[in-house]
Amino acid sequence: MVGRNLKAGVCAAALVLALPGLASAAPKAVAVQPWANPRLGPDRRADLVLDRLSLDQQIALLHGSMPVFMGPRKPAHVLISAGYFPGIPELGIPELTESDASLGVANAGRKDDDATALPSGVALAATWDAKAAFAAGAMIGKQARQKGFNVLLAGGVNLLRDPRNGRNFEYFGEDPLLAGTLDGAAIAGVQSNHIVSTVKHFALNDQETGRMVLDGQIDEAAFRESDLLAFEIAIETGHPGSVMCAYNRVGGVYACENRFLLTEVLRNDWKYPGWVMSDWGAVHGVAAAKAGLDQESGQQLDKQVFFDAPLKAAVASGEIAAARVREMAHRYLRSLFAAGVVDHPVVAGGLDTASDSRVAGRTAEQAIVLLKNDSGLLPLMKTAKRIVVIGGHADVGVISGGGSSQVIPLGSVAFPKPKGAPQWGGGQVYHPSAPLAAIKARAPGAVVTFNDGSDLATAVALARSADVVVVFATQWSTEGMDIAARLDGAQDTLIAQVAAANPKTVVVLETAGPVAMPWQGGVGAILEAWYSGGRGGEAIGKLLFGEVGPQGRLPMTFPASEKQFARAVLPGSDQNIVETLTPSAAKPFDVTYTEGSDVGYRAFAKSGATPLFPFGYGLSYTAFRYSGLTVTGGKTLTARFTVTNTGKRPGTDTPQLYLTAAPRRSQQRLIGWSKVSLRPGEARVVSVTAPRRMLADWRGHGWTLDAGAYRVAVGPDAATPTLKGSAKVAAAWLKP
Ligand code: BGC
């Protein structure tokens, strides 16, 4: 591939040089390949190419393979990865080489790979920091290029509607504004490398159980104000070259052949110009082309390669217009031009994992959330003499999530998967960044003892003798299977008994998302470290010893019990489905999202239920005070207030602005936030302006703002309205 792309690149570069007004002249070449002119817009360039393509050549762009299934037809240079589409070298159109996913260049099956693993998507969301998300995306996008890929299948932004969704760790939490903003920033970061990123899985792929057969049902207005809004914001912010449609049905129709999603919302309302690629094995017929699908991915996983001969036959019979095929190819080519894939062909090599892993480490440091800290147990004193570290394979590394997004850096260790888990992705992978080593390095004068937690009595006896105990607890999660929202195995008992033996117990959670904490009252401190990536152990060490102050904030509510979940039972769970990539044997069923757009904290605000930890929550080693709120209205709302660091350490705070009531509707909504770093005693005036759409309701096929008073609250999380105010906003109707 590298060779081919290089060839295409040389060709394009030569043509650019040949343009009038530029260095040398080669008029013949300009006349032959006018689309090589980067000064023409991507649509024009795509059209100029298309004018040269036969119907067969156009169709050839619209279906691609999984290299692993290509057999002898796989060109030698093509890596085993998610997807491959041949290019048109004689026209300078590069082949497409696709790799998963949002957390780095996935390399399941390539064990000698040295890709850098980012912390999970929810961890990225827990930074509440678009710059951090951009930097993380830019790093993995760079590595994708350096490994020879020009598409990274990143950008998963399905909302967290249920803590049991097995892919929550890849996504950005429960709030559309936070998720869309951070996912969009990560996408922009990936694409800053002249490669394409997707945004996925469009839409309502909000659980893994039955993902191939389930039918997501939701009221349109609620859909627009929740899951669709997250996609809309991510697309506006990140301009991904491609949207990946999901496996499941939405409103009775498969997402990849869903006219409402792909044509009415995406193209007509949002004016999305790029191409829609299918998820792998998500195409069920050529009808998908009519509904708005442009490209069939992973074609060997579908019952038939629909976007090849069957598409051609459909054109011949008049079922599908030739103009529609041209439009499909147009959307594809225009994204390749827009993202810079044509003008900047990938050249493999130049990886600098040392510097890249620092990006992963910094992201983890910003993402870890301090949930509890009684009597200032944290940060750990360097004077502690006997530290006991228990469990979670803390001597090996930090756990990561499984499935197509799995990144396996060199030196990773895989433990066996639980029975019944999907078999791709190779074991429960621990990234080689051991928290134990990071703790030892920071406590040179202490005796640090590790116990794996498998024998309760030994662990408890050791805990009793320690100055401080750090228990590591893990929860594994993977694509293709949902999870119980609690720790794996006997870890709850272990923590409870260790804490009973020594209240100076710190629990470090390495979880996909929310878990039950029946032992919460008995422990001294809790850190939520998520899946913390290739430098996770180091980041945890820094946080534990206060080299870095905790600044992460929860991007989702942690419910107090399963009774607080939107659905008591996960739909489809009676069928014991584990998804593979082949067509599912499961019986179709509905998932009815009766909570509508009241996802997560919005539902808690409505019911008055008290969660274990609210959305937006996170402690610091210092303390902050908010004062002096003024709210101004007009076209939208702006809140101004002062944040003061009242503690003894420098720290970073994330004050949040929530809408609490609008003239016609009282739904709590995050409408903005700020991140401020302050020295002890320092105060700063912060100003947060709400995007107008966040104040509006979906009504009359647009965003409607009713005239009147809008009430807001400023607080450290969704459940703590520290300052309250209101202002009048003018009526408006905004186009979708
Ligand atoms: C997943 C996608 C992934 C694709 C290619 C699918 O099973 O749902 O997220 O990009 O496989 O590996």
PDB file of N, CA, C and O in Angstrom, residues 316-380:
ATOM      1  N   ALA A 316     -29.156  -1.140 -13.906  1.00  0.00           N
ATOM      2  CA  ALA A 316     -29.624  -1.596 -15.229  1.00  0.00           C
ATOM      3  C   ALA A 316     -31.149  -1.725 -15.257  1.00  0.00           C
ATOM      4  O   ALA A 316     -31.796  -1.379 -16.244  1.00  0.00           O
ATOM      5  N   SER A 317     -31.731  -2.162 -14.139  1.00  0.00           N
ATOM      6  CA  SER A 317     -33.187  -2.354 -14.120  1.00  0.00           C
ATOM      7  C   SER A 317     -33.932  -1.051 -13.832  1.00  0.00           C
ATOM      8  O   SER A 317     -35.152  -1.012 -13.842  1.00  0.00           O
ATOM      9  N   GLY A 318     -33.191  -0.019 -13.527  1.00  0.00           N
ATOM     10  CA  GLY A 318     -33.826   1.261 -13.230  1.00  0.00           C
ATOM     11  C   GLY A 318     -34.230   1.409 -11.772  1.00  0.00           C
ATOM     12  O   GLY A 318     -34.765   2.439 -11.356  1.00  0.00           O
ATOM     13  N   GLU A 319     -33.957   0.399 -10.960  1.00  0.00           N
ATOM     14  CA  GLU A 319     -34.325   0.490  -9.543  1.00  0.00           C
ATOM     15  C   GLU A 319     -33.526   1.589  -8.846  1.00  0.00           C
ATOM     16  O   GLU A 319     -34.023   2.299  -7.978  1.00  0.00           O
ATOM     17  N   ILE A 320     -32.281   1.705  -9.249  1.00  0.00           N
ATOM     18  CA  ILE A 320     -31.434   2.766  -8.696  1.00  0.00           C
ATOM     19  C   ILE A 320     -30.883   3.579  -9.854  1.00  0.00           C
ATOM     20  O   ILE A 320     -30.380   3.012 -10.845  1.00  0.00           O
ATOM     21  N   ALA A 321     -30.978   4.901  -9.725  1.00  0.00           N
ATOM     22  CA  ALA A 321     -30.522   5.766 -10.815  1.00  0.00           C
ATOM     23  C   ALA A 321     -28.997   5.779 -10.872  1.00  0.00           C
ATOM     24  O   ALA A 321     -28.334   5.754  -9.832  1.00  0.00           O
ATOM     25  N   ALA A 322     -28.470   5.834 -12.076  1.00  0.00           N
ATOM     26  CA  ALA A 322     -27.009   5.937 -12.231  1.00  0.00           C
ATOM     27  C   ALA A 322     -26.510   7.187 -11.508  1.00  0.00           C
ATOM     28  O   ALA A 322     -25.399   7.209 -10.965  1.00  0.00           O
ATOM     29  N   ALA A 323     -27.353   8.219 -11.492  1.00  0.00           N
ATOM     30  CA  ALA A 323     -26.947   9.467 -10.823  1.00  0.00           C
ATOM     31  C   ALA A 323     -26.731   9.238  -9.324  1.00  0.00           C
ATOM     32  O   ALA A 323     -25.895   9.889  -8.693  1.00  0.00           O
ATOM     33  N   ARG A 324     -27.493   8.336  -8.753  1.00  0.00           N
ATOM     34  CA  ARG A 324     -27.309   8.043  -7.322  1.00  0.00           C
ATOM     35  C   ARG A 324     -25.952   7.353  -7.100  1.00  0.00           C
ATOM     36  O   ARG A 324     -25.267   7.657  -6.131  1.00  0.00           O
ATOM     37  N   VAL A 325     -25.564   6.476  -7.984  1.00  0.00           N
ATOM     38  CA  VAL A 325     -24.256   5.820  -7.849  1.00  0.00           C
ATOM     39  C   VAL A 325     -23.155   6.871  -7.958  1.00  0.00           C
ATOM     40  O   VAL A 325     -22.197   6.877  -7.177  1.00  0.00           O
ATOM     41  N   ARG A 326     -23.332   7.768  -8.890  1.00  0.00           N
ATOM     42  CA  ARG A 326     -22.327   8.823  -9.031  1.00  0.00           C
ATOM     43  C   ARG A 326     -22.267   9.661  -7.750  1.00  0.00           C
ATOM     44  O   ARG A 326     -21.197  10.046  -7.278  1.00  0.00           O
ATOM     45  N   GLU A 327     -23.442   9.934  -7.192  1.00  0.00           N
ATOM     46  CA  GLU A 327     -23.468  10.724  -5.954  1.00  0.00           C
ATOM     47  C   GLU A 327     -22.743   9.987  -4.815  1.00  0.00           C
ATOM     48  O   GLU A 327     -22.011  10.583  -4.026  1.00  0.00           O
ATOM     49  N   MET A 328     -22.933   8.683  -4.752  1.00  0.00           N
ATOM     50  CA  MET A 328     -22.264   7.886  -3.711  1.00  0.00           C
ATOM     51  C   MET A 328     -20.747   7.999  -3.859  1.00  0.00           C
ATOM     52  O   MET A 328     -20.017   8.245  -2.890  1.00  0.00           O
ATOM     53  N   ALA A 329     -20.296   7.820  -5.085  1.00  0.00           N
ATOM     54  CA  ALA A 329     -18.854   7.909  -5.339  1.00  0.00           C
ATOM     55  C   ALA A 329     -18.361   9.340  -5.106  1.00  0.00           C
ATOM     56  O   ALA A 329     -17.239   9.557  -4.624  1.00  0.00           O
ATOM     57  N   HIS A 330     -19.231  10.300  -5.426  1.00  0.00           N
ATOM     58  CA  HIS A 330     -18.861  11.698  -5.224  1.00  0.00           C
ATOM     59  C   HIS A 330     -18.586  11.982  -3.743  1.00  0.00           C
ATOM     60  O   HIS A 330     -17.596  12.591  -3.374  1.00  0.00           O
ATOM     61  N   ARG A 331     -19.527  11.515  -2.891  1.00  0.00           N
ATOM     62  CA  ARG A 331     -19.376  11.799  -1.451  1.00  0.00           C
ATOM     63  C   ARG A 331     -18.080  11.180  -0.916  1.00  0.00           C
ATOM     64  O   ARG A 331     -17.425  11.737  -0.044  1.00  0.00           O
ATOM     65  N   TYR A 332     -17.774  10.012  -1.434  1.00  0.00           N
ATOM     66  CA  TYR A 332     -16.554   9.331  -1.020  1.00  0.00           C
ATOM     67  C   TYR A 332     -15.319  10.131  -1.470  1.00  0.00           C
ATOM     68  O   TYR A 332     -14.464  10.509  -0.654  1.00  0.00           O
ATOM     69  N   LEU A 333     -15.276  10.440  -2.746  1.00  0.00           N
ATOM     70  CA  LEU A 333     -14.085  11.126  -3.276  1.00  0.00           C
ATOM     71  C   LEU A 333     -13.939  12.524  -2.690  1.00  0.00           C
ATOM     72  O   LEU A 333     -12.826  12.961  -2.372  1.00  0.00           O
ATOM     73  N   ARG A 334     -15.067  13.213  -2.497  1.00  0.00           N
ATOM     74  CA  ARG A 334     -14.949  14.593  -1.977  1.00  0.00           C
ATOM     75  C   ARG A 334     -14.358  14.579  -0.569  1.00  0.00           C
ATOM     76  O   ARG A 334     -13.584  15.466  -0.204  1.00  0.00           O
ATOM     77  N   SER A 335     -14.666  13.535   0.226  1.00  0.00           N
ATOM     78  CA  SER A 335     -14.071  13.453   1.560  1.00  0.00           C
ATOM     79  C   SER A 335     -12.576  13.167   1.470  1.00  0.00           C
ATOM     80  O   SER A 335     -11.794  13.674   2.273  1.00  0.00           O
ATOM     81  N   LEU A 336     -12.179  12.347   0.515  1.00  0.00           N
ATOM     82  CA  LEU A 336     -10.739  12.073   0.375  1.00  0.00           C
ATOM     83  C   LEU A 336      -9.990  13.353   0.018  1.00  0.00           C
ATOM     84  O   LEU A 336      -8.898  13.615   0.531  1.00  0.00           O
ATOM     85  N   PHE A 337     -10.607  14.170  -0.842  1.00  0.00           N
ATOM     86  CA  PHE A 337      -9.971  15.457  -1.163  1.00  0.00           C
ATOM     87  C   PHE A 337     -10.023  16.388   0.048  1.00  0.00           C
ATOM     88  O   PHE A 337      -9.035  17.019   0.402  1.00  0.00           O
ATOM     89  N   ALA A 338     -11.191  16.468   0.696  1.00  0.00           N
ATOM     90  CA  ALA A 338     -11.358  17.429   1.802  1.00  0.00           C
ATOM     91  C   ALA A 338     -10.409  17.118   2.960  1.00  0.00           C
ATOM     92  O   ALA A 338      -9.853  18.018   3.584  1.00  0.00           O
ATOM     93  N   ALA A 339     -10.232  15.838   3.261  1.00  0.00           N
ATOM     94  CA  ALA A 339      -9.383  15.482   4.406  1.00  0.00           C
ATOM     95  C   ALA A 339      -7.898  15.572   4.064  1.00  0.00           C
ATOM     96  O   ALA A 339      -7.056  15.551   4.964  1.00  0.00           O
ATOM     97  N   GLY A 340      -7.568  15.639   2.773  1.00  0.00           N
ATOM     98  CA  GLY A 340      -6.153  15.709   2.392  1.00  0.00           C
ATOM     99  C   GLY A 340      -5.551  14.348   2.095  1.00  0.00           C
ATOM    100  O   GLY A 340      -4.346  14.212   1.924  1.00  0.00           O
ATOM    101  N   VAL A 341      -6.415  13.334   2.011  1.00  0.00           N
ATOM    102  CA  VAL A 341      -5.919  11.970   1.754  1.00  0.00           C
ATOM    103  C   VAL A 341      -5.254  11.876   0.374  1.00  0.00           C
ATOM    104  O   VAL A 341      -4.250  11.191   0.206  1.00  0.00           O
ATOM    105  N   VAL A 342      -5.810  12.614  -0.612  1.00  0.00           N
ATOM    106  CA  VAL A 342      -5.251  12.541  -1.964  1.00  0.00           C
ATOM    107  C   VAL A 342      -3.962  13.352  -2.057  1.00  0.00           C
ATOM    108  O   VAL A 342      -2.965  12.905  -2.623  1.00  0.00           O
ATOM    109  N   ASP A 343      -3.981  14.531  -1.447  1.00  0.00           N
ATOM    110  CA  ASP A 343      -2.828  15.423  -1.588  1.00  0.00           C
ATOM    111  C   ASP A 343      -1.657  15.037  -0.685  1.00  0.00           C
ATOM    112  O   ASP A 343      -0.537  15.480  -0.895  1.00  0.00           O
ATOM    113  N   HIS A 344      -1.937  14.290   0.353  1.00  0.00           N
ATOM    114  CA  HIS A 344      -0.872  13.923   1.311  1.00  0.00           C
ATOM    115  C   HIS A 344      -0.873  12.415   1.512  1.00  0.00           C
ATOM    116  O   HIS A 344      -1.280  11.919   2.569  1.00  0.00           O
ATOM    117  N   PRO A 345      -0.430  11.668   0.529  1.00  0.00           N
ATOM    118  CA  PRO A 345      -0.495  10.200   0.655  1.00  0.00           C
ATOM    119  C   PRO A 345       0.288   9.725   1.875  1.00  0.00           C
ATOM    120  O   PRO A 345       1.294  10.336   2.246  1.00  0.00           O
ATOM    121  N   VAL A 346      -0.195   8.676   2.492  1.00  0.00           N
ATOM    122  CA  VAL A 346       0.483   8.192   3.696  1.00  0.00           C
ATOM    123  C   VAL A 346       1.842   7.609   3.341  1.00  0.00           C
ATOM    124  O   VAL A 346       2.022   6.985   2.302  1.00  0.00           O
ATOM    125  N   VAL A 347       2.769   7.873   4.210  1.00  0.00           N
ATOM    126  CA  VAL A 347       4.111   7.311   4.088  1.00  0.00           C
ATOM    127  C   VAL A 347       4.398   6.659   5.436  1.00  0.00           C
ATOM    128  O   VAL A 347       4.483   7.348   6.451  1.00  0.00           O
ATOM    129  N   ALA A 348       4.486   5.347   5.447  1.00  0.00           N
ATOM    130  CA  ALA A 348       4.668   4.658   6.728  1.00  0.00           C
ATOM    131  C   ALA A 348       6.059   4.931   7.293  1.00  0.00           C
ATOM    132  O   ALA A 348       7.003   5.200   6.562  1.00  0.00           O
ATOM    133  N   GLY A 349       6.142   4.874   8.624  1.00  0.00           N
ATOM    134  CA  GLY A 349       7.440   5.030   9.296  1.00  0.00           C
ATOM    135  C   GLY A 349       7.502   6.278  10.148  1.00  0.00           C
ATOM    136  O   GLY A 349       6.609   7.132  10.103  1.00  0.00           O
ATOM    137  N   GLY A 350       8.523   6.368  10.969  1.00  0.00           N
ATOM    138  CA  GLY A 350       8.760   7.571  11.760  1.00  0.00           C
ATOM    139  C   GLY A 350       8.081   7.573  13.114  1.00  0.00           C
ATOM    140  O   GLY A 350       7.963   8.620  13.769  1.00  0.00           O
ATOM    141  N   LEU A 351       7.615   6.404  13.549  1.00  0.00           N
ATOM    142  CA  LEU A 351       6.903   6.338  14.832  1.00  0.00           C
ATOM    143  C   LEU A 351       7.808   6.751  15.989  1.00  0.00           C
ATOM    144  O   LEU A 351       8.965   6.359  16.044  1.00  0.00           O
ATOM    145  N   ASP A 352       7.256   7.556  16.897  1.00  0.00           N
ATOM    146  CA  ASP A 352       8.022   7.957  18.091  1.00  0.00           C
ATOM    147  C   ASP A 352       7.161   7.618  19.307  1.00  0.00           C
ATOM    148  O   ASP A 352       6.473   8.469  19.864  1.00  0.00           O
ATOM    149  N   THR A 353       7.199   6.363  19.710  1.00  0.00           N
ATOM    150  CA  THR A 353       6.273   5.931  20.761  1.00  0.00           C
ATOM    151  C   THR A 353       6.596   6.582  22.099  1.00  0.00           C
ATOM    152  O   THR A 353       5.703   6.741  22.928  1.00  0.00           O
ATOM    153  N   ALA A 354       7.851   6.957  22.308  1.00  0.00           N
ATOM    154  CA  ALA A 354       8.199   7.568  23.603  1.00  0.00           C
ATOM    155  C   ALA A 354       7.429   8.872  23.755  1.00  0.00           C
ATOM    156  O   ALA A 354       6.779   9.123  24.780  1.00  0.00           O
ATOM    157  N   SER A 355       7.467   9.708  22.726  1.00  0.00           N
ATOM    158  CA  SER A 355       6.764  10.990  22.861  1.00  0.00           C
ATOM    159  C   SER A 355       5.249  10.779  22.781  1.00  0.00           C
ATOM    160  O   SER A 355       4.478  11.434  23.486  1.00  0.00           O
ATOM    161  N   ASP A 356       4.802   9.833  21.962  1.00  0.00           N
ATOM    162  CA  ASP A 356       3.364   9.588  21.853  1.00  0.00           C
ATOM    163  C   ASP A 356       2.784   9.060  23.164  1.00  0.00           C
ATOM    164  O   ASP A 356       1.664   9.400  23.547  1.00  0.00           O
ATOM    165  N   SER A 357       3.535   8.234  23.855  1.00  0.00           N
ATOM    166  CA  SER A 357       2.966   7.693  25.091  1.00  0.00           C
ATOM    167  C   SER A 357       2.874   8.778  26.166  1.00  0.00           C
ATOM    168  O   SER A 357       2.071   8.661  27.084  1.00  0.00           O
ATOM    169  N   ARG A 358       3.656   9.831  26.008  1.00  0.00           N
ATOM    170  CA  ARG A 358       3.476  10.956  26.954  1.00  0.00           C
ATOM    171  C   ARG A 358       2.094  11.596  26.762  1.00  0.00           C
ATOM    172  O   ARG A 358       1.469  12.052  27.719  1.00  0.00           O
ATOM    173  N   VAL A 359       1.622  11.630  25.528  1.00  0.00           N
ATOM    174  CA  VAL A 359       0.264  12.164  25.279  1.00  0.00           C
ATOM    175  C   VAL A 359      -0.762  11.277  25.980  1.00  0.00           C
ATOM    176  O   VAL A 359      -1.685  11.759  26.652  1.00  0.00           O
ATOM    177  N   ALA A 360      -0.571   9.950  25.846  1.00  0.00           N
ATOM    178  CA  ALA A 360      -1.502   9.020  26.519  1.00  0.00           C
ATOM    179  C   ALA A 360      -1.443   9.237  28.030  1.00  0.00           C
ATOM    180  O   ALA A 360      -2.478   9.242  28.708  1.00  0.00           O
ATOM    181  N   GLY A 361      -0.248   9.427  28.562  1.00  0.00           N
ATOM    182  CA  GLY A 361      -0.081   9.627  30.002  1.00  0.00           C
ATOM    183  C   GLY A 361      -0.750  10.907  30.487  1.00  0.00           C
ATOM    184  O   GLY A 361      -1.470  10.913  31.489  1.00  0.00           O
ATOM    185  N   ARG A 362      -0.541  11.992  29.744  1.00  0.00           N
ATOM    186  CA  ARG A 362      -1.151  13.273  30.147  1.00  0.00           C
ATOM    187  C   ARG A 362      -2.670  13.179  30.110  1.00  0.00           C
ATOM    188  O   ARG A 362      -3.373  13.713  30.967  1.00  0.00           O
ATOM    189  N   THR A 363      -3.185  12.479  29.103  1.00  0.00           N
ATOM    190  CA  THR A 363      -4.640  12.326  29.011  1.00  0.00           C
ATOM    191  C   THR A 363      -5.150  11.588  30.240  1.00  0.00           C
ATOM    192  O   THR A 363      -6.156  11.981  30.852  1.00  0.00           O
ATOM    193  N   ALA A 364      -4.471  10.509  30.618  1.00  0.00           N
ATOM    194  CA  ALA A 364      -4.903   9.733  31.789  1.00  0.00           C
ATOM    195  C   ALA A 364      -4.850  10.601  33.050  1.00  0.00           C
ATOM    196  O   ALA A 364      -5.766  10.555  33.883  1.00  0.00           O
ATOM    197  N   GLU A 365      -3.806  11.401  33.187  1.00  0.00           N
ATOM    198  CA  GLU A 365      -3.696  12.254  34.382  1.00  0.00           C
ATOM    199  C   GLU A 365      -4.890  13.204  34.489  1.00  0.00           C
ATOM    200  O   GLU A 365      -5.371  13.499  35.581  1.00  0.00           O
ATOM    201  N   GLN A 366      -5.352  13.687  33.335  1.00  0.00           N
ATOM    202  CA  GLN A 366      -6.492  14.611  33.350  1.00  0.00           C
ATOM    203  C   GLN A 366      -7.826  13.898  33.525  1.00  0.00           C
ATOM    204  O   GLN A 366      -8.824  14.523  33.861  1.00  0.00           O
ATOM    205  N   ALA A 367      -7.821  12.588  33.275  1.00  0.00           N
ATOM    206  CA  ALA A 367      -9.092  11.851  33.222  1.00  0.00           C
ATOM    207  C   ALA A 367      -9.480  11.192  34.540  1.00  0.00           C
ATOM    208  O   ALA A 367     -10.654  10.920  34.776  1.00  0.00           O
ATOM    209  N   ILE A 368      -8.491  10.898  35.365  1.00  0.00           N
ATOM    210  CA  ILE A 368      -8.781  10.134  36.579  1.00  0.00           C
ATOM    211  C   ILE A 368      -9.621  10.994  37.536  1.00  0.00           C
ATOM    212  O   ILE A 368      -9.325  12.172  37.749  1.00  0.00           O
ATOM    213  N   VAL A 369     -10.659  10.382  38.090  1.00  0.00           N
ATOM    214  CA  VAL A 369     -11.596  11.130  38.932  1.00  0.00           C
ATOM    215  C   VAL A 369     -11.449  10.683  40.392  1.00  0.00           C
ATOM    216  O   VAL A 369     -11.521   9.483  40.685  1.00  0.00           O
ATOM    217  N   LEU A 370     -11.282  11.644  41.260  1.00  0.00           N
ATOM    218  CA  LEU A 370     -11.243  11.354  42.705  1.00  0.00           C
ATOM    219  C   LEU A 370     -12.683  11.377  43.207  1.00  0.00           C
ATOM    220  O   LEU A 370     -13.346  12.412  43.207  1.00  0.00           O
ATOM    221  N   LEU A 371     -13.174  10.201  43.647  1.00  0.00           N
ATOM    222  CA  LEU A 371     -14.578  10.095  44.040  1.00  0.00           C
ATOM    223  C   LEU A 371     -14.773  10.282  45.536  1.00  0.00           C
ATOM    224  O   LEU A 371     -15.843  10.691  45.994  1.00  0.00           O
ATOM    225  N   LYS A 372     -13.758   9.928  46.302  1.00  0.00           N
ATOM    226  CA  LYS A 372     -13.911  10.026  47.753  1.00  0.00           C
ATOM    227  C   LYS A 372     -12.522  10.240  48.341  1.00  0.00           C
ATOM    228  O   LYS A 372     -11.546   9.660  47.855  1.00  0.00           O
ATOM    229  N   ASN A 373     -12.428  11.032  49.389  1.00  0.00           N
ATOM    230  CA  ASN A 373     -11.124  11.245  50.030  1.00  0.00           C
ATOM    231  C   ASN A 373     -11.346  11.669  51.475  1.00  0.00           C
ATOM    232  O   ASN A 373     -11.280  12.843  51.811  1.00  0.00           O
ATOM    233  N   ASP A 374     -11.586  10.687  52.345  1.00  0.00           N
ATOM    234  CA  ASP A 374     -11.860  10.989  53.758  1.00  0.00           C
ATOM    235  C   ASP A 374     -10.588  11.391  54.470  1.00  0.00           C
ATOM    236  O   ASP A 374      -9.541  10.765  54.303  1.00  0.00           O
ATOM    237  N   SER A 375     -10.695  12.390  55.293  1.00  0.00           N
ATOM    238  CA  SER A 375      -9.587  12.885  56.137  1.00  0.00           C
ATOM    239  C   SER A 375      -8.284  13.051  55.371  1.00  0.00           C
ATOM    240  O   SER A 375      -7.211  12.744  55.879  1.00  0.00           O
ATOM    241  N   GLY A 376      -8.397  13.483  54.137  1.00  0.00           N
ATOM    242  CA  GLY A 376      -7.178  13.758  53.376  1.00  0.00           C
ATOM    243  C   GLY A 376      -6.249  12.561  53.257  1.00  0.00           C
ATOM    244  O   GLY A 376      -5.023  12.716  53.264  1.00  0.00           O
ATOM    245  N   LEU A 377      -6.819  11.356  53.135  1.00  0.00           N
ATOM    246  CA  LEU A 377      -5.979  10.158  52.982  1.00  0.00           C
ATOM    247  C   LEU A 377      -5.070  10.272  51.761  1.00  0.00           C
ATOM    248  O   LEU A 377      -3.919   9.839  51.765  1.00  0.00           O
ATOM    249  N   LEU A 378      -5.615  10.856  50.725  1.00  0.00           N
ATOM    250  CA  LEU A 378      -4.805  11.150  49.542  1.00  0.00           C
ATOM    251  C   LEU A 378      -4.492  12.637  49.516  1.00  0.00           C
ATOM    252  O   LEU A 378      -5.296  13.434  49.985  1.00  0.00           O
ATOM    253  N   PRO A 379      -3.377  13.069  48.966  1.00  0.00           N
ATOM    254  CA  PRO A 379      -2.334  12.228  48.386  1.00  0.00           C
ATOM    255  C   PRO A 379      -1.560  11.450  49.444  1.00  0.00           C
ATOM    256  O   PRO A 379      -1.471  11.898  50.601  1.00  0.00           O
ATOM    257  N   LEU A 380      -1.010  10.315  49.045  1.00  0.00           N
ATOM    258  CA  LEU A 380      -0.252   9.498  49.986  1.00  0.00           C
ATOM    259  C   LEU A 380       1.001  10.247  50.421  1.00  0.00           C
ATOM    260  O   LEU A 380       1.646  10.912  49.620  1.00  0.00           O
TER     261      LEU A 380
END
